[in-house]
């Protein structure tokens, strides 16, 4: 089993180029199944979640080619409609294929993705949206058989919560439905806008992406195109936090600073100096970090739940007491027991964590509980005294491309004990 061994206490300095967004790449790759022909997707990070998505596309009949960080997906002769359970289990977000498959083949068979490390993660809103569009769903023993008795038909879909995945599924299916669909209380994440940009380039008629009401006029056909995935705002934030916790001076290049609109003020509140020049964000850390008064995770444009774990590491060594409220997922504090092993002082009560800053963390052997919890532990290792070993890093490889290599380039000392990204060879 691979782990990262971190020799802590080194000040990070230099610049890193942020990778393409995982959460954009996954739905856009699912969308390549819906469109006809050969899509070329640039800036696709090399991650195990992307690899799992490609396996699903291949299983559905697509031909895939990887050229560096560009992926070519040819869906011309792909007509599969079933995702085997083992592939569904590899990645919970495989449920975003539902809308794409239904839009293309008018039937789909998938298994329920089930809970995961960070919570129950039901898919009721996804199914609600599909039913509104005319999909009939039979659910038995964790297997979902979906068919369209008449036609995919545009509808008004009011979501009780702005679920990212449910919004994406609704957009995918509605793009090729007959008539107009209105999604009310849609998720506003930048990744939704990126998916809509791709689909609109393919001929879809979607307006309002990035806002709470999205209107989709269904079209008969979508034709493949070329598209570059946006920068990963969570990865960019993580690197900035790494600079902050090590007293560093770092720049993250190739970002969309506006997408970090809720993260940058928190870093400033912690005493960091932030400057922005075009797509580059520079952070200079203070000698001692200040506490974070009260941080609440919220749907975009609020503070992202995906950045909650890594910013908690910052709070563990800040002066004073910080409060973090996790509002999106019910079990997203699994990194807390591991941070406690490193000397952090954190109390949790339900969705609230109260963090009393300590002078320093100490190196320890810790286990990565999930993707972002894993990155939080790496950050803890970077600022701790001594050596930290983070195991179960398969979670980190789901979302961070060349994580330790990038950090080492800006003066971190991290060694991976075994390397296997499970990535495909280039052709
Ligand atoms: C996406 C992101 C994930 C991020 C999350 C919230 C991808 C691949 N993943 O996940 O990194 O943490 O958005 O920003 O883009 N819910 C329901 N019923 C549903 C769907 C969701 O109750 O049918 C609940 C979930 O359990 C959760 C909340 O809604 O508590 C948010 O989930 P959602 O926005 O759907 O997140 P994902 O799309 O799964």
Coordinates of C-alpha atoms and ligand atoms in Angstrom, one line a residue:
X1 CA 0.0 0.0 0.0
X2 CA 1.4 3.4 -1.0
X3 CA 2.0 6.1 1.5
X4 CA 3.5 9.6 1.6
X5 CA 6.4 10.2 4.0
X6 CA 6.7 13.9 4.9
X7 CA 9.6 15.5 6.6
X8 CA 7.9 18.5 8.1
X9 CA 8.9 22.0 8.9
X10 CA 10.2 23.3 5.6
X11 CA 9.0 26.7 4.3
X12 CA 7.3 26.4 0.9
X13 CA 8.3 28.9 -1.7
X14 CA 7.9 29.1 -5.5
X15 CA 5.1 28.6 -8.0
X16 CA 2.8 25.7 -9.0
X17 CA 0.6 25.4 -12.0
X18 CA -2.9 24.3 -11.0
X19 CA -4.3 21.2 -12.7
X20 CA -7.6 20.9 -14.6
X21 CA -10.7 20.4 -12.5
X22 CA -11.6 16.9 -11.6
X23 CA -15.2 17.9 -10.9
X24 CA -15.5 19.5 -14.4
X25 CA -13.7 16.7 -16.2
X26 CA -15.9 13.9 -14.9
X27 CA -19.3 15.3 -16.1
X28 CA -17.8 16.6 -19.3
X29 CA -16.4 13.1 -20.0
X30 CA -19.9 11.7 -19.3
X31 CA -21.3 14.2 -21.7
X32 CA -18.9 13.0 -24.5
X33 CA -21.0 9.8 -24.5
X34 CA -24.2 11.8 -25.2
X35 CA -22.7 13.8 -28.1
X36 CA -22.0 12.2 -31.5
X37 CA -18.5 11.8 -32.7
X38 CA -15.0 12.4 -31.5
X39 CA -14.7 14.9 -28.5
X40 CA -11.3 16.3 -27.7
X41 CA -11.0 17.3 -24.0
X42 CA -7.9 19.3 -23.0
X43 CA -6.5 19.8 -19.5
X44 CA -7.8 16.5 -18.1
X45 CA -5.9 15.7 -15.0
X46 CA -4.3 12.3 -14.6
X47 CA -6.3 11.0 -11.7
X48 CA -7.8 7.6 -10.6
X49 CA -11.3 9.1 -10.8
X50 CA -10.7 10.2 -14.4
X51 CA -9.4 6.7 -15.1
X52 CA -12.6 5.2 -13.6
X53 CA -14.7 7.5 -15.8
X54 CA -12.7 6.3 -18.9
X55 CA -13.3 2.7 -17.9
X56 CA -17.1 3.4 -17.9
X57 CA -16.9 5.1 -21.3
X58 CA -15.0 2.1 -22.7
X59 CA -17.5 -0.2 -21.2
X60 CA -20.3 1.7 -22.9
X61 CA -18.4 1.2 -26.2
X62 CA -16.4 4.5 -26.6
X63 CA -12.8 4.5 -28.0
X64 CA -10.4 6.5 -25.8
X65 CA -7.0 7.9 -26.6
X66 CA -4.9 9.9 -24.1
X67 CA -2.3 12.4 -25.4
X68 CA -0.7 13.9 -22.3
X69 CA -3.4 15.7 -20.5
X70 CA -5.7 15.7 -23.6
X71 CA -8.3 13.0 -24.0
X72 CA -10.0 12.0 -27.2
X73 CA -13.3 10.2 -26.7
X74 CA -15.0 8.7 -29.8
X75 CA -18.6 7.8 -29.0
X76 CA -19.6 7.2 -32.7
X77 CA -20.3 3.5 -32.4
X78 CA -21.0 3.4 -28.7
X79 CA -24.5 2.3 -27.7
X80 CA -24.1 0.7 -24.2
X81 CA -26.7 1.5 -21.6
X82 CA -25.5 -0.5 -18.6
X83 CA -22.8 0.3 -16.1
X84 CA -21.6 -2.8 -14.2
X85 CA -21.7 -2.7 -10.4
X86 CA -17.9 -2.9 -9.9
X87 CA -17.4 0.3 -12.0
X88 CA -20.3 2.1 -10.2
X89 CA -18.6 1.2 -6.9
X90 CA -15.2 2.6 -8.0
X91 CA -16.5 6.1 -8.0
X92 CA -19.7 7.5 -6.5
X93 CA -20.0 10.2 -9.1
X94 CA -20.5 7.6 -11.8
X95 CA -24.2 8.4 -11.3
X96 CA -23.7 11.5 -13.5
X97 CA -23.7 9.0 -16.4
X98 CA -27.4 8.4 -15.9
X99 CA -28.5 11.6 -17.8
X100 CA -26.0 11.1 -20.6
X101 CA -27.0 7.4 -21.1
X102 CA -30.7 8.1 -21.0
X103 CA -30.3 11.0 -23.4
X104 CA -28.4 8.8 -25.9
X105 CA -30.0 5.3 -25.7
X106 CA -33.3 6.1 -24.0
X107 CA -32.7 3.3 -21.4
X108 CA -30.1 2.8 -18.6
X109 CA -29.2 0.2 -16.1
X110 CA -27.0 1.2 -13.2
X111 CA -26.6 0.2 -9.6
X112 CA -27.2 2.7 -6.7
X113 CA -23.8 4.2 -5.8
X114 CA -24.5 3.8 -2.1
X115 CA -22.9 5.8 0.7
X116 CA -19.3 6.8 0.9
X117 CA -16.6 8.0 3.3
X118 CA -18.2 11.4 3.7
X119 CA -21.8 10.6 4.1
X120 CA -24.9 8.8 2.9
X121 CA -25.0 10.7 -0.4
X122 CA -28.5 9.6 -1.6
X123 CA -29.5 10.1 -5.2
X124 CA -33.1 10.9 -4.7
X125 CA -32.8 14.3 -6.4
X126 CA -31.1 12.8 -9.4
X127 CA -34.0 10.3 -9.7
X128 CA -36.6 13.0 -9.1
X129 CA -35.1 15.1 -12.0
X130 CA -35.1 12.1 -14.3
X131 CA -38.7 11.2 -13.5
X132 CA -39.8 14.8 -14.2
X133 CA -38.3 14.4 -17.7
X134 CA -40.4 11.3 -18.4
X135 CA -38.1 8.5 -17.2
X136 CA -39.6 5.5 -15.5
X137 CA -37.3 4.0 -12.9
X138 CA -37.6 0.6 -11.3
X139 CA -35.4 0.3 -8.2
X140 CA -34.8 -3.2 -6.8
X141 CA -32.0 -4.5 -4.6
X142 CA -29.8 -1.6 -5.4
X143 CA -30.3 -1.9 -9.2
X144 CA -31.9 0.9 -11.2
X145 CA -33.6 0.0 -14.4
X146 CA -34.6 3.2 -16.3
X147 CA -36.6 3.5 -19.4
X148 CA -38.5 6.2 -21.3
X149 CA -42.0 4.9 -22.1
X150 CA -42.9 7.9 -24.3
X151 CA -40.2 10.6 -24.9
X152 CA -37.8 12.6 -22.9
X153 CA -39.8 15.7 -22.4
X154 CA -38.8 19.1 -21.1
X155 CA -40.2 19.9 -17.6
X156 CA -39.9 22.3 -14.7
X157 CA -37.6 20.7 -12.1
X158 CA -37.5 22.3 -8.7
X159 CA -34.6 20.9 -6.6
X160 CA -35.1 21.1 -2.8
X161 CA -31.3 21.4 -2.5
X162 CA -28.9 22.7 -5.2
X163 CA -27.2 19.3 -5.7
X164 CA -24.3 19.5 -8.1
X165 CA -24.7 16.0 -9.5
X166 CA -28.5 16.2 -9.8
X167 CA -28.2 19.5 -11.7
X168 CA -25.6 18.0 -14.1
X169 CA -27.8 14.9 -14.7
X170 CA -30.8 17.0 -15.4
X171 CA -28.8 19.2 -17.8
X172 CA -27.5 16.2 -19.7
X173 CA -30.8 14.6 -20.2
X174 CA -32.7 17.8 -20.8
X175 CA -30.3 18.9 -23.5
X176 CA -31.8 16.4 -25.9
X177 CA -35.3 16.3 -24.5
X178 CA -38.3 17.5 -26.5
X179 CA -39.2 21.1 -25.4
X180 CA -37.9 23.3 -22.7
X181 CA -36.7 22.4 -19.2
X182 CA -36.3 24.9 -16.3
X183 CA -34.2 23.9 -13.4
X184 CA -35.1 25.9 -10.3
X185 CA -32.6 26.1 -7.4
X186 CA -29.9 24.7 -9.7
X187 CA -26.3 24.3 -8.3
X188 CA -24.2 27.3 -9.3
X189 CA -20.7 25.8 -9.1
X190 CA -18.3 26.8 -11.9
X191 CA -18.1 23.2 -12.9
X192 CA -21.8 23.4 -13.9
X193 CA -21.0 26.3 -16.2
X194 CA -18.0 24.4 -17.7
X195 CA -20.3 21.5 -18.5
X196 CA -22.8 23.8 -20.1
X197 CA -20.1 25.6 -22.1
X198 CA -19.0 22.2 -23.5
X199 CA -22.6 21.2 -24.3
X200 CA -23.4 24.6 -25.9
X201 CA -20.4 24.2 -28.1
X202 CA -21.8 20.9 -29.1
X203 CA -25.1 22.6 -30.2
X204 CA -27.1 22.5 -26.9
X205 CA -29.2 25.5 -26.0
X206 CA -28.6 26.1 -22.3
X207 CA -28.8 29.5 -20.6
X208 CA -28.5 30.6 -17.0
X209 CA -25.6 28.3 -16.1
X210 CA -23.9 29.7 -12.9
X211 CA -27.3 31.0 -11.7
X212 CA -30.1 29.4 -9.8
X213 CA -32.4 29.0 -12.7
X214 CA -31.1 27.2 -15.8
X215 CA -33.2 27.0 -18.9
X216 CA -32.6 24.3 -21.5
X217 CA -34.2 24.1 -24.9
X218 CA -33.9 20.6 -26.0
X219 CA -32.2 19.9 -29.4
X220 CA -32.4 16.8 -31.6
X221 CA -28.7 16.2 -31.8
X222 CA -25.4 17.2 -30.2
X223 CA -22.1 17.1 -32.2
X224 CA -18.7 16.4 -30.6
X225 CA -16.3 19.3 -30.2
X226 CA -13.1 20.4 -28.5
X227 CA -13.0 21.8 -25.0
X228 CA -10.5 22.7 -22.3
X229 CA -11.5 21.9 -18.7
X230 CA -11.3 24.8 -16.2
X231 CA -8.7 25.0 -13.5
X232 CA -9.4 23.0 -10.3
X233 CA -10.3 25.6 -7.6
X234 CA -10.1 23.1 -4.8
X235 CA -6.6 22.0 -5.8
X236 CA -5.5 25.6 -6.2
X237 CA -7.0 26.3 -2.7
X238 CA -5.1 23.4 -1.2
X239 CA -1.8 24.6 -2.5
X240 CA -2.5 28.1 -1.1
X241 CA -3.2 26.5 2.3
X242 CA 0.1 24.6 2.0
X243 CA 1.8 27.9 1.6
X244 CA -0.1 29.4 4.5
X245 CA 0.7 26.5 7.0
X246 CA 4.4 26.5 6.2
X247 CA 4.9 30.3 6.6
X248 CA 5.5 30.3 2.8
X249 CA 5.4 32.5 -0.1
X250 CA 3.9 30.7 -3.1
X251 CA 2.1 31.5 -6.3
X252 CA -0.5 29.3 -8.0
X253 CA -0.7 29.9 -11.7
X254 CA -3.4 29.2 -14.3
X255 CA -6.3 29.7 -11.9
X256 CA -9.6 31.5 -12.2
X257 CA -9.3 33.7 -9.1
X258 CA -13.0 34.5 -9.1
X259 CA -13.7 30.8 -8.4
X260 CA -11.9 31.2 -5.1
X261 CA -14.0 34.1 -4.1
X262 CA -15.0 32.5 -0.8
X263 CA -11.6 31.0 0.0
X264 CA -9.3 34.0 -0.4
X265 CA -11.1 36.2 2.2
X266 CA -10.6 33.4 4.8
X267 CA -6.9 33.3 4.0
X268 CA -6.7 37.0 4.5
X269 CA -8.6 36.7 7.7
X270 CA -5.9 34.2 8.8
X271 CA -3.3 37.0 8.2
X272 CA -2.1 35.9 4.7
X273 CA -1.3 38.5 2.1
X274 CA -3.0 37.7 -1.2
X275 CA -2.3 39.3 -4.5
X276 CA -3.8 38.5 -7.8
X277 CA -2.3 39.1 -11.2
X278 CA -4.5 37.8 -14.1
X279 CA -4.7 34.0 -13.5
X280 CA -2.0 33.9 -10.8
X281 CA -2.7 34.0 -7.1
X282 CA 0.2 34.8 -4.8
X283 CA 0.1 34.1 -1.0
X284 CA 2.5 35.4 1.6
X285 CA 2.0 33.8 5.0
X286 CA 2.3 35.7 8.2
X287 CA 4.7 34.7 11.0
X288 CA 1.8 33.4 13.0
X289 CA -1.6 32.5 11.5
X290 CA -4.7 34.1 13.0
X291 CA -7.8 32.2 13.9
X292 CA -10.8 31.8 11.6
X293 CA -13.8 33.3 13.3
X294 CA -16.6 31.1 12.0
X295 CA -16.4 29.3 8.7
X296 CA -19.5 27.6 7.3
X297 CA -19.4 25.4 4.2
X298 CA -22.2 26.2 1.7
X299 CA -23.1 25.6 -1.9
X300 CA -21.2 27.8 -4.3
X301 CA -20.6 30.8 -4.1
X302 CA -20.2 29.9 -0.4
X303 CA -17.1 28.3 1.1
X304 CA -16.7 24.9 -0.5
X305 CA -17.1 21.7 1.6
X306 CA -14.1 20.3 -0.4
X307 CA -11.8 22.9 1.2
X308 CA -13.1 22.3 4.7
X309 CA -10.6 19.6 5.7
X310 CA -7.5 21.3 4.4
X311 CA -8.4 24.6 6.0
X312 CA -8.9 22.9 9.3
X313 CA -5.2 22.0 9.3
X314 CA -4.5 25.8 9.0
X315 CA -6.8 26.4 12.0
X316 CA -5.0 23.8 14.1
X317 CA -1.8 25.9 14.2
X318 CA -3.5 29.4 14.2
X319 CA -3.5 31.6 17.2
X320 CA -6.8 31.3 19.1
X321 CA -10.0 29.3 18.6
X322 CA -11.6 28.7 15.3
X323 CA -15.0 27.3 14.5
X324 CA -15.9 25.4 11.4
X325 CA -19.4 24.2 10.5
X326 CA -19.8 21.5 7.9
X327 CA -23.2 22.2 6.3
X328 CA -23.1 20.0 3.2
X329 CA -22.1 16.5 4.2
X330 CA -22.9 14.8 7.4
X331 CA -19.7 12.8 8.0
X332 CA -17.0 15.0 6.8
X333 CA -14.9 15.2 9.9
X334 CA -13.0 11.9 9.5
X335 CA -9.7 13.7 9.3
X336 CA -10.2 15.0 12.9
X337 CA -9.1 11.9 14.8
X338 CA -6.0 11.8 12.6
X339 CA -5.2 15.5 13.2
X340 CA -5.6 14.8 17.0
X341 CA -2.9 12.1 16.7
X342 CA -0.6 14.9 15.5
X343 CA -1.3 17.0 18.5
X344 CA -4.2 19.2 17.2
X345 CA -6.9 20.3 19.7
X346 CA -10.3 19.8 18.1
X347 CA -13.7 19.1 19.5
X348 CA -16.6 18.2 17.3
X349 CA -20.3 18.1 18.0
X350 CA -22.4 17.1 15.1
X351 CA -21.5 19.3 12.2
X352 CA -19.5 21.8 14.3
X353 CA -15.8 21.6 14.9
X354 CA -14.1 23.9 17.5
X355 CA -10.3 24.1 17.0
X356 CA -8.0 25.5 19.6
X357 CA -4.8 26.5 17.8
X358 CA -1.6 24.8 19.1
X359 CA 2.0 26.0 18.8
X360 CA 2.9 23.1 16.5
X361 CA 1.8 19.7 15.3
X362 CA 4.0 16.6 15.6
X363 CA 4.8 14.0 13.0
X364 CA 2.8 10.7 13.3
X365 CA 1.5 7.8 11.3
X366 CA -1.9 8.7 10.0
X367 CA -4.4 7.3 7.7
X368 CA -6.0 9.2 4.9
X369 CA -9.8 8.9 5.5
X370 CA -11.0 10.3 2.2
X371 CA -9.8 12.6 -0.7
X372 CA -9.8 16.0 1.0
X373 CA -9.2 14.6 4.4
X374 CA -6.0 13.0 2.9
X375 CA -4.8 16.4 1.6
X376 CA -5.4 17.9 5.0
X377 CA -3.1 15.3 6.6
X378 CA -0.4 16.0 4.0
X379 CA -0.6 19.7 4.9
X380 CA -0.4 18.8 8.6
X381 CA 2.7 16.8 7.8
X382 CA 4.2 19.7 6.0
X383 CA 4.0 22.0 9.0
X384 CA 4.6 19.4 11.7
X385 CA 7.8 18.8 13.6
X386 CA 9.4 15.5 12.5
X387 CA 8.2 12.9 10.1
X388 CA 4.6 12.1 9.2
X389 CA 3.5 9.1 7.2
X390 CA 0.1 9.4 5.5
X391 CA -1.2 6.0 4.3
X392 CA -4.2 5.0 2.2
X393 CA -3.2 7.7 -0.3
X394 CA -5.3 6.1 -3.0
X395 CA -7.9 8.6 -1.8
X396 CA -5.5 11.5 -2.5
X397 CA -4.7 10.1 -6.0
X398 CA -8.5 10.4 -6.8
X399 CA -8.2 14.2 -7.0
X400 CA -4.6 15.5 -6.9
X401 CA -2.3 15.1 -9.9
X402 CA 1.4 14.8 -9.0
X403 CA 0.6 16.1 -5.5
X404 CA 3.9 15.4 -3.8
X405 CA 6.0 16.2 -6.9
X406 CA 4.4 19.6 -7.2
X407 CA 4.9 20.3 -3.5
X408 CA 8.5 19.1 -3.6
X409 CA 9.1 21.6 -6.4
X410 CA 8.4 24.3 -4.0
X411 CA 10.7 23.0 -1.3
X412 CA 8.6 20.3 0.5
X413 CA 10.3 17.0 1.4
X414 CA 7.9 14.2 0.6
X415 CA 8.6 10.7 -0.6
X416 CA 6.0 8.3 -2.0
X417 CA 6.8 4.8 -0.8
X418 CA 5.1 3.0 -3.7
X419 CA 3.8 4.5 -6.9
X420 CA 0.8 3.2 -8.8
X421 CA -1.7 5.8 -10.2
X422 CA -3.5 3.1 -12.2
X423 CA -3.3 5.4 -15.2
X424 CA -3.4 4.2 -18.8
X425 CA -0.4 4.2 -21.0
X426 CA -0.3 6.9 -23.7
X427 CA -0.9 5.7 -27.3
Ligands
LIG1 C1 -20.1 17.3 -5.9 C2 -18.6 17.2 -6.0 C3 -18.0 17.1 -4.6 C4 -18.5 18.2 -3.7 C5 -20.0 18.3 -3.8 C6 -20.6 19.5 -3.0 C7 -18.2 16.1 -8.1 C8 -17.8 14.9 -8.9 N1 -18.3 16.0 -6.8 O1 -20.6 16.1 -5.4 O2 -16.6 17.1 -4.7 O3 -18.1 17.9 -2.4 O4 -20.5 18.4 -5.1 O5 -20.0 20.7 -3.5 O6 -18.6 17.1 -8.7 N2 -27.9 15.0 -1.9 C9 -29.1 14.4 -1.6 N3 -29.8 13.8 -2.6 C10 -29.3 13.8 -3.9 C11 -28.1 14.4 -4.1 C12 -27.4 15.0 -3.1 O7 -29.6 14.5 -0.4 O8 -30.0 13.2 -4.8 C13 -27.2 15.7 -0.7 C14 -25.8 15.0 -0.5 O9 -26.0 13.8 0.3 C15 -25.0 16.1 0.1 C16 -25.5 17.3 -0.6 O10 -26.8 17.0 -1.1 O11 -25.3 16.1 1.5 C17 -24.6 17.8 -1.7 O12 -24.5 16.8 -2.6 P1 -24.2 17.2 -4.2 O13 -24.2 18.6 -4.4 O14 -25.1 16.3 -5.0 O15 -22.7 16.6 -4.3 P2 -22.1 15.7 -5.5 O16 -22.7 16.1 -6.8 O17 -22.3 14.3 -5.0

